[in-house]
CSV table of C-alpha atoms in Angstrom, one decimal:
chain,number,residue,atom,x,y,z
I,1452,MET,CA,57.4,164.1,45.3
I,1453,ILE,CA,57.0,160.5,44.4
I,1454,SER,CA,55.8,160.4,40.8
I,1455,PHE,CA,54.3,157.2,39.6
I,1456,PHE,CA,55.0,158.2,36.0
I,1457,SER,CA,58.7,158.4,36.5
I,1458,LYS,CA,59.3,154.9,37.8
I,1459,LEU,CA,58.6,153.0,34.6
I,1460,SER,CA,60.3,149.7,34.7
I,1461,LEU,CA,60.7,148.2,31.3
I,1462,ASN,CA,62.1,144.8,32.2
I,1463,ASN,CA,58.7,143.4,32.9
I,1464,SER,CA,57.6,141.6,29.8
I,1465,GLN,CA,54.3,140.3,31.0
I,1466,LYS,CA,51.8,140.5,28.2
I,1467,PRO,CA,48.7,142.6,28.8
I,1468,PRO,CA,45.9,140.1,29.6
I,1469,VAL,CA,43.0,141.9,27.9
I,1470,GLU,CA,42.0,143.3,24.5
I,1471,LEU,CA,42.1,147.0,24.1
I,1472,ALA,CA,38.6,147.7,25.3
I,1473,LYS,CA,36.9,150.8,23.8
I,1474,PRO,CA,33.4,152.1,24.5
I,1475,ALA,CA,30.9,151.9,21.8
I,1476,TYR,CA,30.4,155.3,20.2
I,1477,MET,CA,27.1,156.9,19.7
I,1478,ASP,CA,26.3,159.7,17.4
I,1479,LYS,CA,28.0,162.9,18.6
I,1480,SER,CA,25.1,165.0,17.7
I,1481,ALA,CA,23.1,163.3,20.4
I,1482,THR,CA,21.8,165.6,23.2
I,1483,LEU,CA,22.2,164.7,26.8
I,1484,GLN,CA,18.6,163.4,26.8
I,1485,GLU,CA,19.3,161.3,23.8
I,1486,LEU,CA,22.3,159.8,25.6
I,1487,GLY,CA,19.9,158.8,28.4
I,1488,TYR,CA,20.4,161.6,30.9
I,1489,ARG,CA,17.5,163.6,32.3
I,1490,ASP,CA,19.7,166.7,32.5
I,1491,GLU,CA,23.2,167.9,33.5
I,1492,ASN,CA,22.6,167.0,37.0
I,1493,ASP,CA,21.8,163.4,36.1
I,1494,LEU,CA,25.1,163.3,34.1
I,1495,LYS,CA,26.9,164.6,37.2
I,1496,GLU,CA,25.2,162.0,39.4
I,1497,THR,CA,26.1,159.2,36.9
I,1498,ILE,CA,29.7,160.3,37.0
I,1499,TYR,CA,29.8,160.5,40.7
I,1500,ASP,CA,28.4,157.0,40.9
I,1501,PHE,CA,31.3,155.7,38.9
I,1502,LEU,CA,33.8,157.5,41.2
I,1503,ARG,CA,32.4,156.9,44.7
I,1504,THR,CA,33.3,153.3,44.8
I,1505,ILE,CA,37.0,153.7,43.7
I,1506,ARG,CA,39.1,152.3,46.5
I,1507,ASP,CA,41.9,154.3,48.1
I,1508,PRO,CA,45.3,152.8,47.0
I,1509,GLU,CA,46.4,152.4,50.7
I,1510,LYS,CA,43.4,152.5,53.0
I,1511,PRO,CA,40.5,150.1,53.2
I,1512,SER,CA,38.1,152.9,52.2
I,1513,THR,CA,36.5,154.3,49.1
I,1514,LEU,CA,37.2,157.8,47.7
I,1515,GLU,CA,33.7,158.7,48.9
I,1516,ASP,CA,34.3,157.6,52.4
I,1517,LEU,CA,37.5,159.7,52.5
I,1518,LYS,CA,35.7,162.6,50.9
I,1519,VAL,CA,38.4,162.6,48.2
I,1520,VAL,CA,35.6,162.8,45.6
I,1521,TYR,CA,32.3,164.6,46.2
I,1522,GLU,CA,29.4,165.4,44.0
I,1523,GLU,CA,30.0,169.2,44.0
I,1524,GLY,CA,33.4,168.5,42.6
I,1525,ILE,CA,31.9,167.4,39.2
I,1526,PHE,CA,31.2,170.2,36.8
I,1527,VAL,CA,29.4,169.9,33.4
I,1528,LYS,CA,31.1,172.6,31.3
I,1529,GLU,CA,30.2,174.0,27.9
I,1530,PRO,CA,30.3,171.2,25.3
I,1531,THR,CA,32.8,171.3,22.4
I,1532,ALA,CA,31.7,172.7,19.0
I,1533,ASP,CA,30.8,169.1,18.1
I,1534,LYS,CA,28.5,169.0,21.2
I,1535,VAL,CA,30.7,166.6,23.1
I,1536,PRO,CA,30.1,167.0,26.8
I,1537,VAL,CA,33.0,168.4,28.7
I,1538,LEU,CA,33.4,167.3,32.3
I,1539,ARG,CA,35.6,168.8,35.0
I,1540,VAL,CA,36.3,166.6,37.9
I,1541,GLU,CA,37.9,168.0,41.0
I,1542,TYR,CA,39.3,165.9,43.8
I,1543,ASN,CA,40.7,166.5,47.3
I,1544,PRO,CA,43.7,164.4,48.4
I,1545,THR,CA,43.5,163.6,52.1
I,1546,VAL,CA,46.7,165.4,52.9
I,1547,PRO,CA,48.5,168.1,51.0
I,1548,HIS,CA,51.6,166.0,50.4
I,1549,CYS,CA,49.7,162.9,49.5
I,1550,SER,CA,52.2,160.8,47.5
I,1551,LEU,CA,49.3,158.9,45.8
I,1552,ALA,CA,47.5,161.9,44.4
I,1553,THR,CA,48.7,161.2,40.9
I,1554,LEU,CA,47.6,157.6,41.1
I,1555,ILE,CA,44.2,158.7,42.3
I,1556,GLY,CA,43.8,161.1,39.4
I,1557,LEU,CA,44.7,158.3,37.1
I,1558,CYS,CA,42.1,156.0,38.6
I,1559,ILE,CA,39.4,158.7,38.2
I,1560,ARG,CA,40.2,159.1,34.6
I,1561,ILE,CA,40.4,155.4,33.7
I,1562,LYS,CA,37.2,154.6,35.7
I,1563,ILE,CA,35.2,157.3,33.8
I,1564,GLN,CA,36.6,156.4,30.4
I,1565,ARG,CA,35.8,152.7,30.9
I,1566,SER,CA,32.3,153.3,32.4
I,1567,ILE,CA,30.9,155.9,30.1
I,1568,HIS,CA,29.5,154.8,26.8
I,1569,HIS,CA,29.6,158.0,24.7
I,1570,PRO,CA,32.3,160.5,23.8
I,1571,VAL,CA,33.2,162.9,26.6
I,1572,LYS,CA,36.1,165.3,27.3
I,1573,LEU,CA,37.6,165.0,30.7
I,1574,ASP,CA,39.6,167.6,32.7
I,1575,ILE,CA,40.7,166.3,36.1
I,1576,TYR,CA,42.1,168.6,38.7
I,1577,ILE,CA,43.1,168.6,42.3
I,1578,LYS,CA,41.0,171.0,44.4
I,1579,LYS,CA,42.7,174.3,44.5
I,1580,GLY,CA,45.1,174.6,47.4
I,1581,ALA,CA,44.7,170.9,48.4
I,1582,HIS,CA,48.2,169.7,47.4
I,1583,THR,CA,51.7,171.1,47.6
I,1584,THR,CA,52.5,170.1,44.0
I,1585,GLU,CA,49.1,170.5,42.5
I,1586,ASP,CA,50.2,172.2,39.3
I,1587,GLU,CA,52.6,169.4,38.5
I,1588,ILE,CA,50.1,166.7,39.2
I,1589,ASN,CA,47.3,168.5,37.2
I,1590,LYS,CA,49.6,168.7,34.2
I,1591,GLN,CA,50.5,165.0,34.4
I,1592,ILE,CA,47.0,163.6,34.8
I,1593,ASN,CA,45.7,165.6,31.9
I,1594,ASP,CA,48.5,164.6,29.5
I,1595,LYS,CA,47.0,161.8,27.6
I,1596,GLU,CA,50.3,160.5,26.3
I,1597,ARG,CA,51.7,160.2,29.8
I,1598,ILE,CA,48.4,158.4,30.8
I,1599,ALA,CA,48.6,156.0,27.9
I,1600,ALA,CA,52.2,155.2,28.8
I,1601,ALA,CA,51.4,154.8,32.5
I,1602,MET,CA,48.7,152.3,31.7
I,1603,GLU,CA,51.2,150.2,29.8
I,1604,ASN,CA,53.4,149.9,32.9
I,1605,PRO,CA,52.2,146.5,34.3
I,1606,ASN,CA,52.8,147.5,38.0
I,1607,LEU,CA,51.0,150.8,37.7
I,1608,ARG,CA,48.2,149.2,35.7
I,1609,ASN,CA,47.7,146.6,38.4
I,1610,LEU,CA,47.4,149.3,41.0
I,1611,VAL,CA,44.8,151.1,39.0
I,1612,GLU,CA,42.9,148.0,38.2
I,1613,ASN,CA,42.7,147.1,41.9
I,1614,CYS,CA,41.5,150.5,42.9
I,1615,ILE,CA,38.8,150.6,40.2
I,1616,ALA,CA,37.6,147.0,40.2
I,1617,ASP,CA,33.9,146.5,41.0
I,1618,GLU,CA,33.1,145.2,44.5
I,1619,GLU,CA,32.1,141.6,44.5
X,242,MET,CA,34.8,178.3,-0.8
X,243,SER,CA,37.5,176.3,0.8
X,244,LYS,CA,36.6,172.9,2.1
X,245,LEU,CA,38.1,169.7,3.3
X,246,GLU,CA,36.4,166.7,1.8
X,247,LEU,CA,36.6,163.2,3.2
X,248,VAL,CA,38.0,160.8,0.6
X,249,GLN,CA,38.2,157.6,2.7
X,250,THR,CA,38.0,156.4,6.2
X,251,LEU,CA,40.6,153.7,6.9
X,252,THR,CA,40.1,151.2,9.7
X,253,GLY,CA,42.3,148.4,10.8
X,254,HIS,CA,44.0,149.6,13.9
X,255,LYS,CA,42.8,148.6,17.3
X,256,GLY,CA,42.7,151.4,19.8
X,257,ILE,CA,44.4,154.8,19.5
X,258,VAL,CA,46.1,155.6,16.2
X,259,TRP,CA,48.9,158.0,17.2
X,260,ASN,CA,50.6,158.8,14.0
X,261,VAL,CA,50.5,158.6,10.2
X,262,SER,CA,53.5,159.3,7.9
X,263,TRP,CA,53.5,159.8,4.1
X,264,HIS,CA,56.2,158.1,2.1
X,265,PRO,CA,58.2,160.9,0.4
X,266,GLN,CA,56.6,160.1,-3.0
X,267,GLY,CA,53.2,160.4,-1.5
X,268,LYS,CA,51.8,157.0,-2.8
X,269,ILE,CA,52.3,155.0,0.4
X,270,PHE,CA,51.9,155.9,4.0
X,271,ALA,CA,52.6,154.2,7.3
X,272,SER,CA,50.4,154.3,10.5
X,273,CYS,CA,51.0,153.2,14.1
X,274,GLY,CA,49.4,153.2,17.5
X,275,GLU,CA,48.3,151.5,20.7
X,276,ASP,CA,48.0,148.1,19.0
X,277,LYS,CA,51.8,148.0,18.6
X,278,THR,CA,51.6,147.4,14.9
X,279,ILE,CA,52.7,149.5,11.9
X,280,LYS,CA,50.5,149.3,8.9
X,281,LEU,CA,51.6,150.3,5.4
X,282,TRP,CA,48.9,151.5,3.1
X,283,SER,CA,48.7,152.1,-0.6
X,284,LYS,CA,46.1,152.6,-3.3
X,285,GLU,CA,44.5,149.8,-5.1
X,286,GLY,CA,42.2,151.2,-7.8
X,287,GLN,CA,40.3,154.0,-6.0
X,288,GLN,CA,40.7,152.5,-2.5
X,289,TRP,CA,43.5,152.8,0.0
X,290,THR,CA,44.2,149.4,1.6
X,291,ILE,CA,46.6,147.8,4.0
X,292,LYS,CA,49.5,146.3,2.1
X,293,THR,CA,51.7,145.2,4.9
X,294,VAL,CA,51.5,144.9,8.7
X,295,LEU,CA,54.7,145.1,10.6
X,296,VAL,CA,54.4,143.3,13.9
X,297,ASP,CA,56.8,142.2,16.7
X,298,GLY,CA,59.0,145.2,16.4
X,299,HIS,CA,57.8,146.7,19.7
X,300,GLN,CA,56.4,145.6,23.0
X,301,ARG,CA,54.5,148.8,23.7
X,302,THR,CA,52.6,151.6,21.9
X,303,ILE,CA,54.3,152.8,18.8
X,304,ARG,CA,54.1,156.6,19.1
X,305,GLU,CA,55.5,157.8,15.8
X,306,VAL,CA,56.8,156.5,12.4
X,307,ALA,CA,59.0,158.3,9.9
X,308,TRP,CA,60.2,157.5,6.4
X,309,SER,CA,63.8,158.3,5.4
X,310,PRO,CA,64.1,161.0,2.7
X,311,CYS,CA,65.1,158.2,0.2
X,312,GLY,CA,62.0,156.3,1.1
X,313,ASN,CA,63.8,153.0,1.7
X,314,TYR,CA,63.8,153.1,5.5
X,315,LEU,CA,61.1,153.5,8.1
X,316,ALA,CA,61.8,154.4,11.7
X,317,SER,CA,59.4,153.7,14.5
X,318,ALA,CA,59.5,155.2,18.0
X,319,SER,CA,57.9,153.3,20.8
X,320,PHE,CA,57.0,153.5,24.5
X,321,ASP,CA,59.1,150.4,24.9
X,322,ALA,CA,62.2,152.8,24.9
X,323,THR,CA,63.5,151.7,21.5
X,324,THR,CA,63.5,153.0,18.0
X,325,ALA,CA,63.3,150.4,15.2
X,326,ILE,CA,64.6,150.8,11.7
X,327,TRP,CA,62.8,148.8,9.0
X,328,ASP,CA,63.7,148.2,5.4
X,329,LYS,CA,63.0,145.8,2.7
X,330,LYS,CA,66.4,144.9,1.4
X,331,SER,CA,65.5,141.3,1.7
X,332,GLY,CA,62.3,141.8,-0.4
X,333,GLN,CA,60.0,142.3,2.5
X,334,PHE,CA,60.0,144.8,5.4
X,335,GLU,CA,62.1,143.7,8.3
X,336,CYS,CA,63.4,145.4,11.4
X,337,ASN,CA,67.2,145.4,10.9
X,338,ALA,CA,68.3,147.8,13.5
X,339,ALA,CA,67.1,148.9,17.0
X,340,LEU,CA,68.3,152.1,18.5
X,341,GLU,CA,68.6,151.7,22.3
X,342,GLY,CA,69.6,154.3,24.8
X,343,HIS,CA,66.5,156.2,26.0
X,344,GLU,CA,65.5,155.3,29.5
X,345,ASN,CA,61.8,155.0,28.8
X,346,GLU,CA,59.2,156.1,26.3
X,347,VAL,CA,60.5,157.4,22.9
X,348,LYS,CA,58.0,159.8,21.6
X,349,SER,CA,59.3,161.1,18.3
X,350,VAL,CA,61.7,160.2,15.6
X,351,ALA,CA,62.8,162.3,12.5
X,352,TRP,CA,65.3,161.9,9.7
X,353,SER,CA,67.5,164.8,8.6
X,354,PRO,CA,67.0,166.1,5.1
X,355,SER,CA,70.2,164.3,3.9
X,356,GLY,CA,69.0,161.0,5.5
X,357,GLN,CA,72.4,160.8,7.3
X,358,LEU,CA,71.1,161.7,10.7
X,359,LEU,CA,68.2,160.7,12.9
X,360,ALA,CA,66.9,162.4,15.9
X,361,THR,CA,64.8,160.8,18.8
X,362,CYS,CA,63.4,162.2,22.0
X,363,GLY,CA,61.4,161.0,25.0
X,364,ARG,CA,60.2,161.2,28.5
X,365,ASP,CA,63.8,161.0,29.8
X,366,LYS,CA,64.1,164.7,28.8
X,367,SER,CA,66.8,164.0,26.3
X,368,VAL,CA,67.1,164.4,22.5
X,369,TRP,CA,69.5,162.0,20.8
X,370,VAL,CA,71.2,162.6,17.4
X,371,TRP,CA,72.2,159.4,15.6
X,372,GLU,CA,74.4,159.0,12.6
X,373,VAL,CA,73.8,156.5,9.9
X,374,ALA,CA,77.2,154.8,10.1
X,375,GLY,CA,76.8,152.1,7.5
X,376,ASP,CA,74.5,149.2,6.6
X,377,ASP,CA,72.1,148.8,9.5
X,378,GLU,CA,74.5,150.7,11.7
X,379,TYR,CA,73.6,153.7,13.7
X,380,GLU,CA,75.9,155.6,16.1
X,381,CYS,CA,74.9,158.0,18.7
X,382,GLU,CA,76.4,161.4,17.9
X,383,SER,CA,75.1,163.3,20.8
X,384,VAL,CA,72.7,163.3,23.7
X,385,LEU,CA,71.2,166.7,24.3
X,386,ASN,CA,69.9,167.4,27.7
X,387,ALA,CA,68.6,171.0,27.2
X,388,HIS,CA,65.0,170.4,28.2
X,389,HIS,CA,64.1,169.9,31.9
X,390,GLN,CA,60.9,167.8,31.1
X,391,ASP,CA,59.5,165.2,28.8
X,392,VAL,CA,60.4,166.0,25.1
X,393,LYS,CA,57.4,165.5,22.9
X,394,LYS,CA,58.5,166.0,19.3
X,395,VAL,CA,61.6,166.4,17.1
X,396,ALA,CA,61.7,167.9,13.6
X,397,TRP,CA,64.5,168.8,11.2
X,398,HIS,CA,64.9,172.0,9.2
X,399,PRO,CA,63.9,171.3,5.6
X,400,SER,CA,67.3,171.7,4.1
X,401,LEU,CA,69.9,172.2,6.9
X,402,ASP,CA,71.1,170.0,9.7
X,403,ILE,CA,69.3,172.1,12.3
X,404,LEU,CA,67.0,170.2,14.7
X,405,ALA,CA,64.0,171.5,16.7
X,406,SER,CA,62.4,169.9,19.7
X,407,ALA,CA,59.1,170.6,21.6
X,408,SER,CA,58.6,169.8,25.3
X,409,TYR,CA,56.4,169.4,28.3
X,410,ASP,CA,58.5,172.2,29.8
X,411,ASN,CA,56.6,174.6,27.5
X,412,SER,CA,59.7,175.5,25.4
X,413,VAL,CA,61.0,174.7,22.0
X,414,LYS,CA,64.8,174.4,21.4
X,415,LEU,CA,66.9,174.4,18.3
X,416,TYR,CA,70.2,172.6,17.9
X,417,LYS,CA,73.1,172.3,15.5
X,418,GLU,CA,76.5,170.9,15.3
X,419,ASP,CA,79.5,173.1,15.8
X,420,PRO,CA,81.8,172.3,12.9
X,421,SER,CA,85.0,173.2,14.9
X,422,ASP,CA,84.5,170.4,17.5
X,423,ASN,CA,81.7,168.3,16.0
X,424,ASP,CA,79.7,168.9,19.2
X,425,TRP,CA,76.0,169.4,19.0
X,426,SER,CA,74.5,172.1,21.2
X,427,CYS,CA,71.4,174.1,21.8
X,428,ILE,CA,71.5,177.3,19.8
X,429,ALA,CA,68.1,178.8,20.7
X,430,THR,CA,65.3,178.5,23.2
X,431,LEU,CA,61.8,179.6,22.1
X,432,GLN,CA,59.7,180.5,25.1
X,433,SER,CA,56.2,181.9,25.0
X,434,HIS,CA,53.8,179.0,25.2
X,435,GLU,CA,52.1,178.6,28.6
X,436,SER,CA,51.8,174.8,28.6
X,437,THR,CA,53.2,171.7,26.9
X,438,VAL,CA,54.3,172.2,23.3
X,439,TRP,CA,53.1,169.1,21.5
X,440,SER,CA,54.4,169.6,17.9
X,441,LEU,CA,56.2,171.8,15.5
X,442,THR,CA,56.6,172.2,11.8
X,443,PHE,CA,59.0,174.3,9.6
X,444,ASP,CA,57.8,176.2,6.6
X,445,LYS,CA,59.5,175.4,3.2
X,446,THR,CA,62.3,177.9,3.7
X,447,GLY,CA,63.1,176.7,7.2
X,448,GLU,CA,63.1,180.4,8.3
X,449,ARG,CA,59.8,180.1,10.1
X,450,LEU,CA,58.5,177.6,12.6
X,451,ALA,CA,54.9,176.9,13.7
X,452,THR,CA,54.3,175.4,17.1
X,453,CYS,CA,51.1,174.1,18.8
X,454,SER,CA,50.4,173.7,22.5
X,455,ASP,CA,48.2,172.5,25.3
X,456,ASP,CA,47.7,176.3,25.9
X,457,LYS,CA,45.3,176.1,22.9
X,458,THR,CA,47.4,178.4,20.8
X,459,VAL,CA,49.5,178.2,17.6
X,460,LYS,CA,52.6,180.3,17.4
X,461,ILE,CA,54.7,181.4,14.4
X,462,TRP,CA,58.3,182.0,15.0
X,463,ARG,CA,60.7,183.8,12.6
X,464,GLU,CA,64.4,183.5,12.3
X,465,TYR,CA,66.4,186.7,12.4
X,466,LYS,CA,69.9,186.1,11.1
X,467,PRO,CA,73.0,188.0,12.0
X,468,ASP,CA,73.0,191.5,10.4
X,469,ASN,CA,69.3,191.3,9.7
X,470,GLN,CA,67.7,194.3,8.1
X,471,GLU,CA,65.1,194.7,10.8
X,472,GLY,CA,67.8,195.5,13.4
X,473,VAL,CA,66.9,192.6,15.7
X,474,ILE,CA,69.9,192.3,18.0
X,475,VAL,CA,71.8,189.0,17.4
X,476,THR,CA,74.6,187.9,19.8
X,477,ASP,CA,77.3,185.3,19.2
X,478,ARG,CA,76.5,185.3,15.4
X,479,GLU,CA,73.7,182.8,16.1
X,480,SER,CA,70.2,183.6,14.7
X,481,VAL,CA,67.5,184.8,17.0
X,482,TRP,CA,64.0,183.3,16.8
X,483,LYS,CA,61.1,185.6,17.7
X,484,CYS,CA,57.4,184.8,18.1
X,485,VAL,CA,55.9,187.0,15.4
X,486,CYS,CA,52.3,185.7,15.6
X,487,THR,CA,50.0,183.9,18.0
X,488,LEU,CA,46.8,182.3,16.8
X,489,SER,CA,44.5,182.2,19.9
X,490,GLY,CA,40.8,181.9,20.3
X,491,PHE,CA,40.4,179.3,17.5
X,492,HIS,CA,41.1,176.0,19.3
X,493,THR,CA,39.1,174.9,22.3
X,494,ARG,CA,41.3,172.1,23.6
X,495,CYS,CA,44.9,170.9,23.5
X,496,ILE,CA,46.4,171.1,20.0
X,497,TYR,CA,48.2,167.8,19.3
X,498,ASP,CA,49.8,168.4,15.9
X,499,ILE,CA,50.5,171.0,13.2
X,500,THR,CA,51.6,170.6,9.6
X,501,TRP,CA,52.9,173.2,7.2
X,502,CYS,CA,52.4,172.4,3.5
X,503,HIS,CA,55.7,173.3,1.7
X,504,HIS,CA,53.7,173.7,-1.6
X,505,THR,CA,50.6,175.6,-0.7
X,506,GLY,CA,51.8,177.3,2.5
X,507,LEU,CA,48.7,176.1,4.3
X,508,LEU,CA,48.9,175.3,8.0
X,509,ALA,CA,46.6,172.6,9.4
X,510,THR,CA,46.1,171.6,13.1
X,511,ALA,CA,44.9,168.5,14.9
X,512,CYS,CA,43.0,169.3,18.0
X,513,GLY,CA,41.6,167.6,21.1
X,514,ASP,CA,38.2,169.0,20.3
X,515,ASP,CA,38.0,166.5,17.4
X,516,ILE,CA,38.3,169.3,14.8
X,517,ILE,CA,40.8,169.9,12.0
X,518,ARG,CA,41.4,173.5,11.2
X,519,ILE,CA,43.3,175.1,8.2
X,520,PHE,CA,44.9,178.5,8.3
X,521,LYS,CA,46.2,180.6,5.4
X,522,GLU,CA,48.6,183.5,5.5
X,523,SER,CA,46.9,186.8,4.4
X,524,GLU,CA,48.1,188.2,1.1
X,525,THR,CA,49.1,191.5,2.8
X,526,SER,CA,50.8,189.7,5.7
X,527,ASP,CA,53.8,191.6,7.2
X,528,PRO,CA,56.8,189.3,7.5
X,529,ASN,CA,57.6,190.8,10.9
X,530,ALA,CA,54.0,190.4,12.2
X,531,PRO,CA,52.3,187.9,9.8
X,532,THR,CA,48.5,187.4,9.9
X,533,PHE,CA,46.8,184.1,9.3
X,534,ASP,CA,43.1,183.5,8.5
X,535,LEU,CA,41.2,180.5,9.6
X,536,ILE,CA,39.8,179.3,6.2
X,537,CYS,CA,38.4,175.9,7.0
X,538,THR,CA,37.0,174.3,10.2
X,539,LYS,CA,36.2,170.6,9.8
X,540,LEU,CA,33.8,169.9,12.6
X,541,ASN,CA,33.5,166.3,13.7
X,542,ALA,CA,36.6,165.3,11.7
X,543,HIS,CA,36.9,162.4,14.1
X,544,THR,CA,34.7,161.1,17.0
X,545,GLN,CA,37.6,161.7,19.4
X,546,ASP,CA,40.8,163.7,19.7
X,547,VAL,CA,42.7,164.2,16.5
X,548,ASN,CA,46.3,163.2,17.1
X,549,CYS,CA,48.1,163.9,13.9
X,550,VAL,CA,47.6,165.7,10.6
X,551,THR,CA,50.0,165.6,7.7
X,552,TRP,CA,49.9,167.0,4.1
X,553,ASN,CA,50.8,164.8,1.2
X,554,PRO,CA,54.4,165.8,0.4
X,555,THR,CA,53.7,166.0,-3.3
X,556,GLY,CA,51.6,169.1,-2.8
X,557,ASN,CA,48.4,167.5,-4.2
X,558,LYS,CA,46.4,168.9,-1.2
X,559,GLU,CA,45.6,165.5,0.2
X,560,MET,CA,45.8,165.3,4.0
X,561,LEU,CA,45.9,162.4,6.4
X,562,SER,CA,44.6,162.5,10.0
X,563,CYS,CA,44.3,159.9,12.8
X,564,SER,CA,42.6,159.7,16.1
X,565,ASP,CA,42.0,158.1,19.5
X,566,ASP,CA,38.8,156.7,17.8
X,567,GLY,CA,41.0,154.2,16.0
X,568,GLU,CA,40.4,155.6,12.5
X,569,ILE,CA,42.6,157.2,9.9
X,570,LYS,CA,41.0,159.6,7.4
X,571,LEU,CA,42.2,160.8,4.0
X,572,TRP,CA,41.0,164.2,3.1
X,573,SER,CA,41.2,166.4,0.0
X,574,TYR,CA,41.4,170.1,0.3
X,575,THR,CA,39.9,172.4,-2.3
X,576,GLU,CA,39.9,176.2,-2.4
């Protein structure tokens, strides 16, 4: 399996161009309604809207076009004890040996983190049975330390930025 | 009624704060994170403030900082694949040595109790033991490739040169040097967690170890020495470590850190559900099957994942925590 996380090149000394952007935090005791959602379904739809426009790393299509992401793949789980919404996002790589499945998982996480403006807990998984190494990939894309390191790798970061950039 | 009271919220870092580390005398601490700086904090009147900011030591996230037992050196482990050693022999803190060798991210660094050895670990699956060879000189003593995945954390036994490491391969390993040939080797593998082991902490005797994991459990392990009275079979005259307690059902997300106070015996955890929890061993606890009670749950300790918790080494029941939310918090525990 090609792992994007295992090919870190450290000789690239290019400085990161942007400030470390962080969403503005709202009071964690806020209900979904207070956060601006009608209900759980509205939260799901909002998340789906963030994801559907992500571009496939290789093809000139979006993840929605390719049915890699789909609305039924977003689950609003029981919130944490602090009432932080917990979201599970499931995605379906186009082929079971897709070498870009890890990168797509990374794009999904970064896109949601950048787009949502309140605390949220994310669990991202490959649809069960949809990939030959799904357990390995699931573990990687839910390890926040690996994600943080991946986003400091300039090449990988560029790939992600290109996939999640808004359409002109 | 036990409670954890917020003493002060400390801001200054930009982005994720990954780690905080008390100076051995408990009057200074260091913090580090995504913004690639190390900040040194101390108390001015009633307030903790930033005294020094160490910059330009690393090109990427600084994952962990550790003070030497003498308190004169600070080591920092970074995603830029290096470990820097800082001291203030010149009057102000400077980086006077850089340990290079890991292929990519260094995730943890720890000084041995004597201060003569350093351990580092990283995503290249290896654990390195370094010897302090002289002024600003560090020599690699051993590269240990016992894990088959990313190594998340290293910690030394409180009084002996025994090293422990926690890994993405779900196991914990212990190492020591064989005095006959000066070779370091793995002397025990602790297997029971079902996902990444993020951190570990010895109790004050060093005969017990607490580990925390992405599997949302804490496990307590006990050492059974050769010829132990319990009749636990020991081969090759090396101690056997057994999991004697599993704390499950308390944490709701990944547990990123655990700290065992060597004065009070209290265990505290940092969790991805933003909560700090404190556990106390029951008075009637059986050494071979100890029981721990959850005595404090600090809801909303941070607005995001808690990455690190650490008791003040002086035993004054102060605790530091830091988070993805960019904040450091100082807490005071009262029974």
